[in-house]
XYZ file of C-alpha atoms in Angstrom:
738
model
C 183.346 109.960 79.589
C 185.002 108.282 76.821
C 186.955 105.195 77.677
C 189.818 106.282 75.155
C 191.013 109.149 72.916
C 188.768 109.644 69.559
C 189.872 110.437 66.375
C 187.091 112.792 65.929
C 184.080 114.376 67.511
C 181.760 111.862 69.276
C 178.103 112.109 69.705
C 176.238 110.189 72.686
C 172.608 110.087 72.853
C 170.715 109.000 76.080
C 167.079 107.747 75.588
C 164.765 107.374 78.131
C 162.648 104.058 77.388
C 159.666 104.893 79.403
C 159.031 108.640 78.280
C 161.111 108.920 74.906
C 162.833 111.874 76.266
C 166.468 112.162 74.698
C 169.561 114.127 75.529
C 172.753 114.429 73.348
C 176.442 115.102 74.489
C 179.208 115.832 72.325
C 182.982 114.709 73.122
C 185.901 116.317 71.068
C 189.511 115.168 70.917
C 190.487 117.105 73.540
C 187.981 116.762 76.120
C 187.077 113.106 75.538
C 188.103 112.138 79.057
C 185.963 115.167 80.739
C 182.909 113.781 82.433
C 179.508 115.341 81.313
C 176.463 115.143 83.510
C 173.100 113.743 82.444
C 170.088 115.004 85.038
C 167.380 112.381 85.832
C 164.153 113.588 87.237
C 161.239 111.641 88.819
C 157.560 113.444 88.533
C 155.186 113.234 91.461
C 152.319 110.704 91.021
C 149.098 109.859 92.753
C 150.045 106.300 93.812
C 152.064 104.605 96.567
C 154.273 102.444 94.259
C 158.038 102.564 93.743
C 158.838 102.989 89.927
C 161.579 101.996 87.631
C 162.964 103.095 84.105
C 165.864 102.303 81.778
C 168.101 104.701 79.754
C 169.942 103.575 76.632
C 173.214 105.363 75.921
C 174.381 105.275 72.340
C 177.736 106.831 70.591
C 178.603 107.701 67.208
C 181.699 109.257 65.278
C 185.199 109.413 66.198
C 185.556 105.547 66.027
C 182.535 104.841 68.370
C 179.807 104.034 66.286
C 179.355 100.479 67.806
C 179.737 101.867 71.479
C 176.271 101.429 73.369
C 175.212 100.896 77.077
C 172.336 100.943 79.461
C 171.528 102.690 82.824
C 168.696 101.558 85.155
C 166.814 103.859 87.424
C 164.611 103.005 90.529
C 162.379 105.604 91.742
C 161.499 105.460 95.413
C 157.806 106.726 95.890
C 157.122 109.452 98.663
C 153.577 108.964 99.165
C 152.669 107.103 102.078
C 149.550 104.459 102.023
C 147.731 105.370 105.153
C 143.989 104.816 106.178
C 142.244 108.175 107.059
C 140.122 107.999 110.328
C 138.178 109.887 113.071
C 140.661 111.967 115.086
C 138.171 111.886 117.739
C 136.144 109.248 119.731
C 133.065 108.085 118.118
C 130.149 108.824 120.534
C 127.046 106.441 120.781
C 124.369 105.997 123.237
C 123.451 102.518 124.855
C 120.614 100.836 122.322
C 121.259 103.417 119.473
C 123.872 103.620 116.540
C 126.731 105.782 115.116
C 128.735 105.882 112.065
C 132.146 106.950 111.079
C 134.031 107.287 107.876
C 137.048 105.522 106.290
C 139.047 106.222 103.118
C 142.520 106.027 101.657
C 145.058 108.907 101.585
C 146.392 108.165 98.335
C 145.332 106.118 95.216
C 146.224 102.517 95.611
C 147.955 100.325 92.732
C 145.058 97.809 93.038
C 142.085 97.052 95.353
C 142.755 97.368 99.280
C 140.720 95.436 101.597
C 140.163 97.209 105.142
C 139.264 94.978 107.898
C 137.603 96.282 111.140
C 138.013 94.110 114.223
C 135.051 93.610 116.439
C 135.895 95.158 119.738
C 136.593 92.915 122.831
C 133.586 94.813 124.556
C 130.598 92.256 123.166
C 127.986 95.202 123.455
C 129.799 97.218 120.767
C 128.974 95.538 117.280
C 130.590 96.797 113.897
C 128.687 96.614 110.483
C 130.437 97.953 107.184
C 127.067 97.028 105.490
C 123.799 97.425 107.081
C 121.732 96.243 104.021
C 123.128 92.617 104.594
C 121.999 90.363 107.074
C 124.607 89.813 110.105
C 127.731 92.335 110.871
C 130.007 92.675 107.986
C 133.715 93.978 108.746
C 135.391 94.635 105.395
C 135.467 97.344 103.016
C 137.016 97.393 99.644
C 138.726 100.354 98.032
C 139.581 100.422 94.209
C 141.980 102.782 92.363
C 138.960 104.888 91.381
C 136.980 105.224 94.594
C 139.814 105.367 97.041
C 139.317 109.103 97.922
C 135.540 108.367 98.520
C 134.551 108.047 102.222
C 133.016 104.634 103.173
C 130.516 104.343 106.245
C 131.066 102.060 109.402
C 127.848 101.875 111.742
C 128.409 101.063 115.431
C 125.657 99.929 117.430
C 125.653 99.668 121.292
C 123.338 97.031 122.724
C 121.272 97.630 125.994
C 122.738 96.196 129.342
C 121.501 96.040 132.734
C 124.207 98.313 134.519
C 124.177 102.140 134.542
C 128.079 102.541 133.674
C 129.407 104.266 130.664
C 131.735 102.363 128.422
C 134.581 102.330 125.823
C 135.604 100.161 123.159
C 138.518 99.902 120.669
C 138.364 99.062 117.035
C 141.439 97.823 115.287
C 141.657 98.748 111.512
C 144.150 97.219 109.144
C 144.417 97.173 105.370
C 145.887 94.581 102.629
C 146.550 94.942 98.983
C 147.394 98.010 96.701
C 150.336 99.124 98.334
C 148.457 99.361 101.800
C 149.913 96.368 103.474
C 151.476 98.165 106.424
C 148.273 100.535 107.029
C 146.763 100.134 110.417
C 144.900 102.250 112.742
C 142.575 102.386 115.709
C 139.086 104.014 116.404
C 137.897 104.531 120.008
C 134.217 104.465 120.943
C 132.597 106.056 123.847
C 129.193 104.361 125.059
C 126.872 106.540 127.146
C 124.537 104.305 129.574
C 121.019 105.305 129.214
C 119.911 103.286 132.363
C 118.554 104.884 135.515
C 119.510 103.596 138.841
C 116.528 102.740 141.288
C 115.199 100.676 143.949
C 112.031 98.289 143.687
C 110.282 97.919 146.798
C 107.350 95.223 146.610
C 104.724 97.591 148.519
C 104.613 101.127 149.907
C 102.293 100.070 152.837
C 102.644 96.884 155.004
C 100.103 95.699 157.392
C 101.029 93.492 160.200
C 99.249 92.209 163.361
C 100.241 92.977 166.863
C 102.813 90.015 168.070
C 103.332 88.798 164.576
C 105.309 89.588 161.324
C 104.997 90.616 157.639
C 107.618 90.948 154.949
C 108.337 92.987 151.875
C 110.953 92.629 149.183
C 113.959 95.101 147.912
C 115.795 94.699 144.738
C 117.730 97.051 142.352
C 116.519 98.156 138.972
C 119.802 98.085 137.123
C 123.300 96.554 137.540
C 125.592 98.607 139.823
C 129.116 99.057 139.281
C 130.224 97.657 142.698
C 128.549 96.576 145.980
C 125.477 98.728 147.165
C 124.314 98.811 150.637
C 120.698 99.384 151.485
C 119.871 100.807 154.886
C 116.325 100.009 156.500
C 115.547 102.428 159.449
C 112.667 104.003 160.902
C 111.923 107.591 160.306
C 110.512 110.508 162.574
C 109.422 109.319 166.041
C 110.435 105.769 165.961
C 108.169 102.999 167.284
C 109.806 100.914 169.780
C 107.278 98.124 169.140
C 108.252 97.722 165.520
C 111.710 95.916 164.481
C 113.412 95.356 161.194
C 115.459 92.301 160.154
C 117.712 92.867 158.370
C 118.587 96.503 159.121
C 120.823 96.477 155.870
C 120.771 94.489 152.346
C 123.903 93.974 150.288
C 123.513 93.989 146.664
C 126.463 93.128 144.064
C 127.014 93.016 140.467
C 125.742 89.391 140.197
C 122.550 89.470 142.513
C 121.317 92.992 142.034
C 118.164 91.994 140.436
C 117.086 89.235 142.903
C 114.551 90.338 145.443
C 115.790 90.306 149.237
C 113.306 90.093 151.930
C 113.107 92.402 154.976
C 110.897 91.103 157.861
C 108.887 93.611 159.940
C 107.763 92.553 163.283
C 105.275 94.105 165.760
C 105.617 93.432 169.508
C 102.696 93.052 172.063
C 101.978 95.645 173.999
C 99.449 96.464 176.830
C 97.200 99.052 174.874
C 94.114 98.709 172.727
C 95.690 101.121 170.149
C 96.575 100.373 166.380
C 99.984 101.902 165.699
C 102.136 102.754 162.747
C 105.785 103.309 161.668
C 107.368 104.542 158.897
C 110.568 102.788 157.393
C 113.287 104.703 154.902
C 115.417 102.772 152.439
C 118.686 104.305 151.448
C 121.105 103.194 149.226
C 125.028 103.867 149.021
C 127.806 102.731 146.951
C 127.860 101.269 143.321
C 126.788 104.291 141.687
C 123.607 104.238 143.706
C 124.853 107.307 146.012
C 122.257 109.724 144.436
C 119.093 107.254 144.078
C 116.100 108.710 146.025
C 115.160 107.049 149.257
C 112.178 104.726 149.337
C 109.704 104.457 152.004
C 107.369 101.969 153.601
C 104.354 102.636 155.990
C 103.797 100.048 158.570
C 100.395 99.958 159.952
C 99.743 97.591 163.110
C 96.556 96.331 164.093
C 96.240 96.006 167.790
C 94.792 92.574 169.166
C 93.968 93.835 172.470
C 90.222 94.792 173.352
C 89.982 95.584 177.215
C 86.391 96.379 177.152
C 85.252 93.571 175.039
C 82.690 96.024 173.216
C 84.868 97.495 170.617
C 83.074 96.551 166.955
C 85.192 94.987 164.238
C 86.409 97.397 161.598
C 83.632 97.778 159.111
C 81.746 100.125 156.596
C 78.401 101.505 157.872
C 76.190 101.802 154.651
C 73.188 103.664 154.772
C 71.159 101.920 152.275
C 72.309 98.268 150.746
C 70.249 98.965 147.571
C 69.397 102.514 145.841
C 66.453 102.530 143.535
C 66.503 105.559 141.042
C 64.596 106.593 137.925
C 66.361 106.753 134.615
C 67.609 110.372 133.923
C 67.710 111.216 137.790
C 69.902 110.334 140.706
C 69.881 108.964 144.540
C 72.225 109.063 147.297
C 73.769 106.778 150.092
C 75.888 107.465 152.961
C 78.970 105.785 154.255
C 80.805 106.064 157.769
C 83.189 103.912 159.709
C 82.028 101.670 162.602
C 84.791 102.355 164.985
C 87.689 105.016 165.287
C 90.659 104.401 163.344
C 94.367 105.024 164.432
C 95.113 106.821 161.274
C 93.668 108.030 157.913
C 91.392 105.504 156.129
C 90.645 105.866 152.344
C 87.610 104.240 151.029
C 87.514 103.651 147.067
C 84.692 103.375 144.858
C 84.959 101.790 141.378
C 82.819 103.240 138.655
C 80.401 100.465 137.620
C 80.812 98.357 134.316
C 77.374 99.942 133.153
C 78.428 103.283 131.734
C 74.921 104.519 132.337
C 75.299 104.817 135.706
C 77.973 106.925 137.410
C 79.262 108.254 140.893
C 80.119 111.750 141.786
C 83.133 110.691 143.540
C 85.460 107.716 143.390
C 87.109 108.035 146.777
C 86.109 109.123 150.604
C 88.599 109.917 153.222
C 87.934 109.372 157.264
C 90.330 110.327 159.934
C 90.425 109.938 163.608
C 88.142 112.813 164.166
C 85.224 112.341 161.434
C 85.090 108.768 161.347
C 81.642 108.543 162.380
C 80.325 111.444 160.265
C 78.753 109.978 157.505
C 79.635 111.097 154.055
C 77.261 111.181 151.211
C 77.654 109.500 147.671
C 75.487 110.460 144.854
C 74.341 108.089 141.908
C 73.249 109.083 138.734
C 71.491 107.158 135.640
C 71.592 108.458 132.217
C 68.671 108.526 130.020
C 69.208 106.075 127.178
C 67.106 105.022 124.274
C 66.115 101.610 125.355
C 63.079 100.546 127.477
C 65.117 98.239 129.519
C 65.448 98.280 133.508
C 68.934 98.387 134.466
C 71.119 97.428 137.590
C 74.849 97.442 138.895
C 77.114 96.891 141.603
C 79.298 99.174 143.444
C 82.289 97.660 145.496
C 83.457 99.966 148.436
C 87.351 99.026 149.215
C 88.670 100.412 152.432
C 92.609 100.890 152.807
C 94.701 102.502 155.744
C 95.008 101.689 159.594
C 93.023 98.910 160.899
C 90.700 99.062 158.002
C 92.692 97.562 155.086
C 90.770 95.153 152.915
C 87.474 95.926 154.622
C 84.827 96.079 151.827
C 81.288 96.561 151.302
C 78.649 96.388 148.303
C 75.752 98.947 147.263
C 73.221 97.612 144.750
C 71.893 99.981 142.281
C 68.597 99.596 140.389
C 67.372 102.016 137.352
C 63.597 102.170 136.494
C 63.407 102.805 132.845
C 61.270 105.573 131.645
C 61.055 104.686 128.129
C 58.266 101.921 128.194
C 57.895 99.970 125.035
C 59.077 101.381 121.734
C 56.387 103.375 119.823
C 54.613 101.664 117.172
C 56.157 104.118 114.525
C 59.667 102.760 115.656
C 58.741 98.983 115.767
C 60.319 97.890 112.250
C 62.865 96.028 110.565
C 66.105 97.624 108.849
C 66.745 95.555 105.448
C 69.970 95.837 103.822
C 68.650 95.933 100.186
C 65.023 96.274 98.812
C 64.130 94.982 96.438
C 66.477 92.206 96.328
C 67.888 91.240 92.896
C 68.799 87.469 92.289
C 69.635 85.715 89.058
C 67.720 82.747 87.805
C 69.222 79.584 88.905
C 71.279 81.389 91.643
C 70.877 82.812 95.154
C 71.801 85.815 96.869
C 71.487 87.266 100.650
C 69.808 90.313 102.420
C 70.289 91.204 105.868
C 67.928 92.069 108.642
C 68.005 93.894 111.886
C 65.514 95.651 114.359
C 65.378 99.402 114.544
C 65.145 99.790 118.378
C 66.168 97.585 121.368
C 63.019 95.151 122.062
C 61.956 94.520 125.711
C 62.553 91.075 125.402
C 63.278 88.424 122.594
C 61.610 89.012 119.237
C 61.045 86.317 116.624
C 60.728 87.519 113.006
C 58.900 84.881 110.696
C 60.159 84.690 107.242
C 57.132 84.210 104.878
C 56.855 81.886 101.797
C 57.589 83.854 98.617
C 54.575 84.278 96.506
C 56.303 82.939 93.565
C 56.890 79.498 93.753
C 60.331 79.426 91.750
C 61.454 81.747 94.898
C 62.441 79.978 98.149
C 64.310 81.259 101.514
C 66.180 80.208 104.201
C 65.992 80.508 107.167
C 62.175 80.432 108.189
C 62.870 82.309 111.503
C 65.074 84.967 112.979
C 65.458 85.577 116.608
C 66.599 89.054 118.119
C 67.578 89.512 121.637
C 67.929 92.700 123.694
C 71.644 91.871 123.253
C 72.040 91.277 119.631
C 68.714 93.254 118.114
C 71.143 95.852 116.219
C 73.011 92.983 114.630
C 72.237 91.937 111.252
C 71.080 88.292 110.407
C 70.927 87.076 106.871
C 68.151 85.581 104.894
C 69.108 83.571 101.839
C 66.999 83.834 98.553
C 67.118 81.072 95.942
C 65.522 81.639 92.127
C 65.107 78.049 90.349
C 65.647 77.926 86.642
C 62.647 78.044 84.745
C 61.982 77.363 80.905
C 60.880 80.964 79.969
C 62.831 83.986 79.058
C 60.932 86.357 81.459
C 62.281 88.069 84.514
C 60.112 87.212 87.766
C 59.296 88.813 90.769
C 58.126 87.880 94.255
C 57.470 89.280 97.671
C 58.668 88.028 100.908
C 56.648 89.210 104.166
C 58.353 89.536 107.544
C 56.085 89.223 110.787
C 57.465 89.715 114.110
C 56.281 88.769 117.697
C 57.291 89.304 121.046
C 59.394 91.992 122.964
C 56.844 94.864 122.012
C 57.272 94.077 118.211
C 53.724 92.284 118.051
C 52.243 92.934 114.638
C 55.272 94.744 112.986
C 55.647 93.519 109.370
C 57.862 94.190 106.114
C 57.273 93.373 102.761
C 60.854 92.637 100.901
C 60.446 92.547 97.003
C 62.346 89.909 94.820
C 63.487 90.701 91.581
C 64.667 87.744 89.506
C 66.721 88.070 86.441
C 66.051 85.405 83.827
C 69.060 84.020 82.276
C 67.624 82.267 78.979
C 67.982 85.683 76.762
C 71.192 85.734 75.179
C 72.509 89.148 76.598
C 75.937 89.428 77.143
C 77.180 90.801 80.677
C 78.437 90.021 84.055
C 76.242 89.155 87.115
C 77.479 90.604 90.178
C 76.166 89.599 93.547
C 76.898 93.130 94.927
C 77.496 96.588 93.853
C 78.841 98.175 96.708
C 80.869 96.416 99.363
C 81.457 98.048 103.036
C 84.382 96.376 105.189
C 86.335 97.309 108.232
C 90.057 98.110 107.913
C 92.121 94.972 108.509
C 89.095 92.637 107.179
C 87.834 91.214 103.859
C 84.402 90.805 102.079
C 83.416 88.491 99.202
C 81.029 89.049 96.113
C 80.486 86.666 93.524
C 80.839 87.045 89.496
C 79.352 84.838 86.690
C 78.357 85.521 83.134
C 75.024 86.444 81.921
C 74.888 84.045 78.900
C 76.879 81.066 77.503
C 79.787 82.505 75.704
C 81.094 80.900 72.597
C 84.484 80.102 74.016
C 86.464 80.746 77.358
C 85.893 84.246 78.804
C 88.755 85.624 81.040
C 87.580 88.703 83.283
C 90.594 90.762 84.614
C 89.876 92.686 87.836
C 91.608 96.184 87.746
C 92.137 97.831 91.128
C 91.980 101.203 91.950
C 94.994 103.536 92.844
C 94.090 103.052 96.460
C 96.891 100.423 97.293
C 95.107 99.545 100.646
C 92.154 97.457 98.719
C 93.202 94.484 97.069
C 91.339 91.748 95.189
C 91.992 87.991 95.141
C 90.231 85.620 92.808
C 92.130 82.164 94.472
C 93.058 82.239 97.860
C 94.412 78.619 97.574
C 97.109 79.981 95.349
C 100.358 81.510 96.657
C 99.749 85.505 95.803
C 96.879 87.412 94.920
C 95.188 86.320 91.703
C 93.257 88.882 89.562
C 91.618 86.810 86.766
C 88.880 84.497 86.491
C 87.940 82.210 83.714
C 84.743 81.003 82.462
C 84.298 78.306 80.222
C 80.923 77.539 78.097
C 80.058 74.777 80.642
C 80.624 76.772 83.796
C 79.794 80.258 82.587
C 76.558 80.393 85.245
C 78.467 79.178 88.153
C 78.981 81.961 90.486
C 82.761 82.548 91.269
C 83.794 84.207 94.664
C 86.168 87.435 94.839
C 87.844 88.200 97.954
C 88.092 92.187 98.605
C 90.485 93.172 101.255
C 91.537 96.275 103.206
C 95.036 96.402 104.990
C 95.474 98.274 108.132
C 96.957 101.737 107.777
C 98.191 104.456 109.887
C 95.671 106.976 109.467
C 92.101 107.240 110.747
C 90.469 107.961 107.591
C 87.596 105.922 105.868
C 88.779 104.869 102.676
C 87.112 104.296 99.196
C 88.031 102.193 96.131
C 86.432 101.355 92.651
C 87.348 97.864 91.115
C 86.856 97.407 87.356
C 86.177 93.865 85.762
C 87.046 93.708 81.908
C 85.855 90.758 80.152
C 87.574 89.381 77.009
C 87.181 86.189 74.616
C 84.244 84.062 73.791
C 82.280 86.890 72.433
C 82.558 89.163 75.529
C 85.409 91.490 74.294
C 84.567 95.062 75.709
C 82.278 93.938 78.476
C 83.176 96.391 81.653
C 81.443 96.393 84.883
C 82.520 97.759 88.336
C 82.109 97.493 91.955
C 82.525 100.185 94.556
C 84.382 99.443 98.243
C 84.005 101.814 101.216
C 86.471 101.019 103.834
C 85.822 102.100 107.492
C 88.859 102.780 109.525
C 89.066 101.740 113.183
C 92.091 103.543 114.048
C 91.244 106.103 117.147
C 93.075 109.471 116.459
C 95.612 110.289 119.428
C 93.976 111.798 122.541
C 93.546 111.407 126.036
C 90.357 109.596 127.764
C 89.526 111.200 131.230
C 87.105 109.807 133.864
C 85.202 111.635 134.931
C 85.312 113.301 131.780
C 83.414 116.698 132.728
C 83.817 117.507 136.202
C 84.809 116.337 139.821
C 83.251 117.419 142.926
C 85.676 117.341 146.091
C 84.708 118.273 149.643
C 86.581 121.006 151.326
C 89.286 119.314 153.421
C 88.688 116.113 151.443
C 89.957 114.601 147.780
C 88.573 113.237 144.824
C 90.216 111.147 142.097
C 90.127 111.228 138.340
C 91.951 108.767 135.750
C 93.856 109.567 132.524
C 94.554 107.287 129.843
C 95.721 107.516 126.080
C 93.302 106.478 123.103
C 96.092 104.493 120.982
C 99.691 103.285 121.359
C 102.441 105.768 121.214
C 105.468 105.342 119.173
C 107.718 106.805 122.378
C 107.090 107.687 126.205
C 104.288 110.552 126.279
C 104.379 112.927 129.408
C 101.045 114.263 130.283
C 101.644 117.544 132.453
C 98.880 118.809 134.914
C 99.085 122.514 135.627
C 97.842 123.088 139.117
C 94.645 125.539 139.485
C 94.876 129.295 140.139
C 92.971 128.490 143.466
C 95.837 127.837 146.016
C 93.286 125.765 148.134
C 93.275 123.128 145.522
C 96.237 121.031 145.099
C 96.928 118.266 142.530
C 99.083 115.011 143.264
C 100.008 112.295 140.518
C 102.018 110.256 142.872
C 101.343 110.696 146.644
C 103.927 108.169 147.626
C 106.505 110.793 146.921
C 107.065 113.991 149.008
C 105.423 117.184 147.757
C 102.751 117.447 144.879
C 103.715 115.567 141.610
C 102.374 116.894 138.292
C 103.350 114.443 135.829
C 102.072 111.212 134.304
C 104.397 108.978 132.057
C 102.776 106.606 129.482
C 104.922 104.388 127.623
C 104.265 102.146 124.229
C 103.703 99.197 126.970
C 101.390 100.701 129.525
C 99.437 103.586 127.429
C 96.156 101.784 127.912
C 96.376 101.566 131.700
C 94.650 104.308 133.516
C 96.602 106.740 135.894
C 95.281 108.487 138.957
C 95.208 112.020 139.867
C 94.123 113.150 143.276
C 92.572 116.381 143.606
C 92.575 117.534 147.259
C 91.030 120.638 148.624
C 92.268 122.541 151.752
C 89.754 124.077 154.424
C 89.200 127.619 154.303
C 87.557 130.166 156.530
C 84.501 131.154 154.344
C 81.116 129.089 153.537
C 81.505 129.324 149.932
C 81.539 126.504 147.150
C 84.289 127.303 144.818
C 85.208 126.102 141.226
C 88.422 125.750 139.509
C 90.070 123.957 136.567
C 92.916 121.670 136.240
C 94.983 122.083 132.679
C 95.974 118.790 131.120
C 98.362 118.589 128.325
């Protein structure tokens, strides 16, 4: 309103300084004191800041020309600065990682720093930037990226217990109008450890009137105290006692082995005895753990007649002589009746040419004195040498534990001396190229295995400018197929003619008497002014993960320094290095007018890759400078891959013979390390008389083998047993392995 009456109409203008919007009010001489309203509006915006503005008031006319005023406006923002976090708990498996997203609810006025506090549970880690070393715990949002979610990674470390865990991550913000923004993220950690017990042995031998021990420990940390009860199962043997009968494991001593002592009392009979112990766990999360068992075999010390022979293996033949390509047999039986089942294991010989038809024999109290036959076969090989092997038989069970015997195998070779057409030498290159004033190498090996040591004399070359070293090579039946090097030197002469020479290789001994081989030598003269590169080799062959060398020099004296650059092929597994003493791989050689004919060594390397494929690469040599512009040469590289393809190795690989009522064993392993656990499943045969068991220590027949990245190379045994039936017909069936 106006403060006092006007003498004419008065116009009052209001002007918002921030938007420039204007409103005009008119007061007359009659309504000068009647209030008129001005409406102020605050628009919605995307930020979280309170705003302000000023409105100027100016009057004109009716004597009010000099009247002015100012109105201040404070705008209260209705946008809350909150953090957008997961509404549910974040799940992560022990040993793994998980992520969640964070973003702002509204545009900030400046940069906002969001800090995440590491949980009190030290097994749970927070990282906001996995590309930076160490765990980062801050995120930064700006006015331009505030509504773009940023990722936080949670990792849960492995621990020794079997308990699922939780953690809480506190989140707080500073800056940009978010000073009071906080939140919490809950984390649920699923434990991946399996509770179980480790018992030091499944079978314990103890002598009568003596004692023996075994140990027990837990595999994972329990959630509380665990009680392990040790008791006999089945018909209890009163002569066998256990101390203690209960073990207590806590959250701190769970991984420390505890000892159980088993004692066997003296009795009046002369019989070996046995007992079965069961170990049962309860408490601390171990209530559902499978019971473990220990068989106790008691060896009696009484012999009332004084006539019982000691437990031993009766072998029909201490030495078995067989011809190459045929087989022979020996038999095994026990020297005295056992008190329980006895297994006699036989390891396949280290000599792969000699194989057994079975790896184990089983004797009982009823068939202990019935001889069981073992067949030994000798494969036909390419050498002419007689061979031998030793087979160790080891007994286990009842009173026969650790009883051993040995059978020697001799094989008469049927090949005789190598045929005259086969007695020769394999030479790496013929003719051998060498530059005048330089040297090169060629290699020699035998074509067939000798009967004994072979001496190869390297004759003097017919050309006196050519010399060789060494003067003789010696090959044995062990290294006959390994190459041996002969170095050829070509002296500098005054003519400009290429020279030639012949080297005679003459052998003696080992069935190679009279074997000879001429090797031609071709000498490139360096006196002619011919531009070019002289390479010691045109082709290189190397194993994956190894390297080879060749030499390079100029063919003639340059007019100035010459640079030779090596351009590698597109095969990145093959690299070239001209100077290994310098950090990093060098790919340039420099020759001067003074060192142009000095060979320089180049190293070609092949890295290991993940496939099992032989590789190939071509390396180009480009010369420039000193009159050598445009001179190009090349060398071919072949890489022999040494990675085996994934697969299974079975032993025996073809067939297994099992006697009705008995059992046999074959083994399985992997050909190479897997990236994770591998489960091999064995499908039982269609014949119900044949059973497969991968773990005879457990009840029922097991049909799985588990290989890990740490035990993949270890063989695991599979026992195949054949039940007795009423017919007299041999049967054949198969076990599927996948």
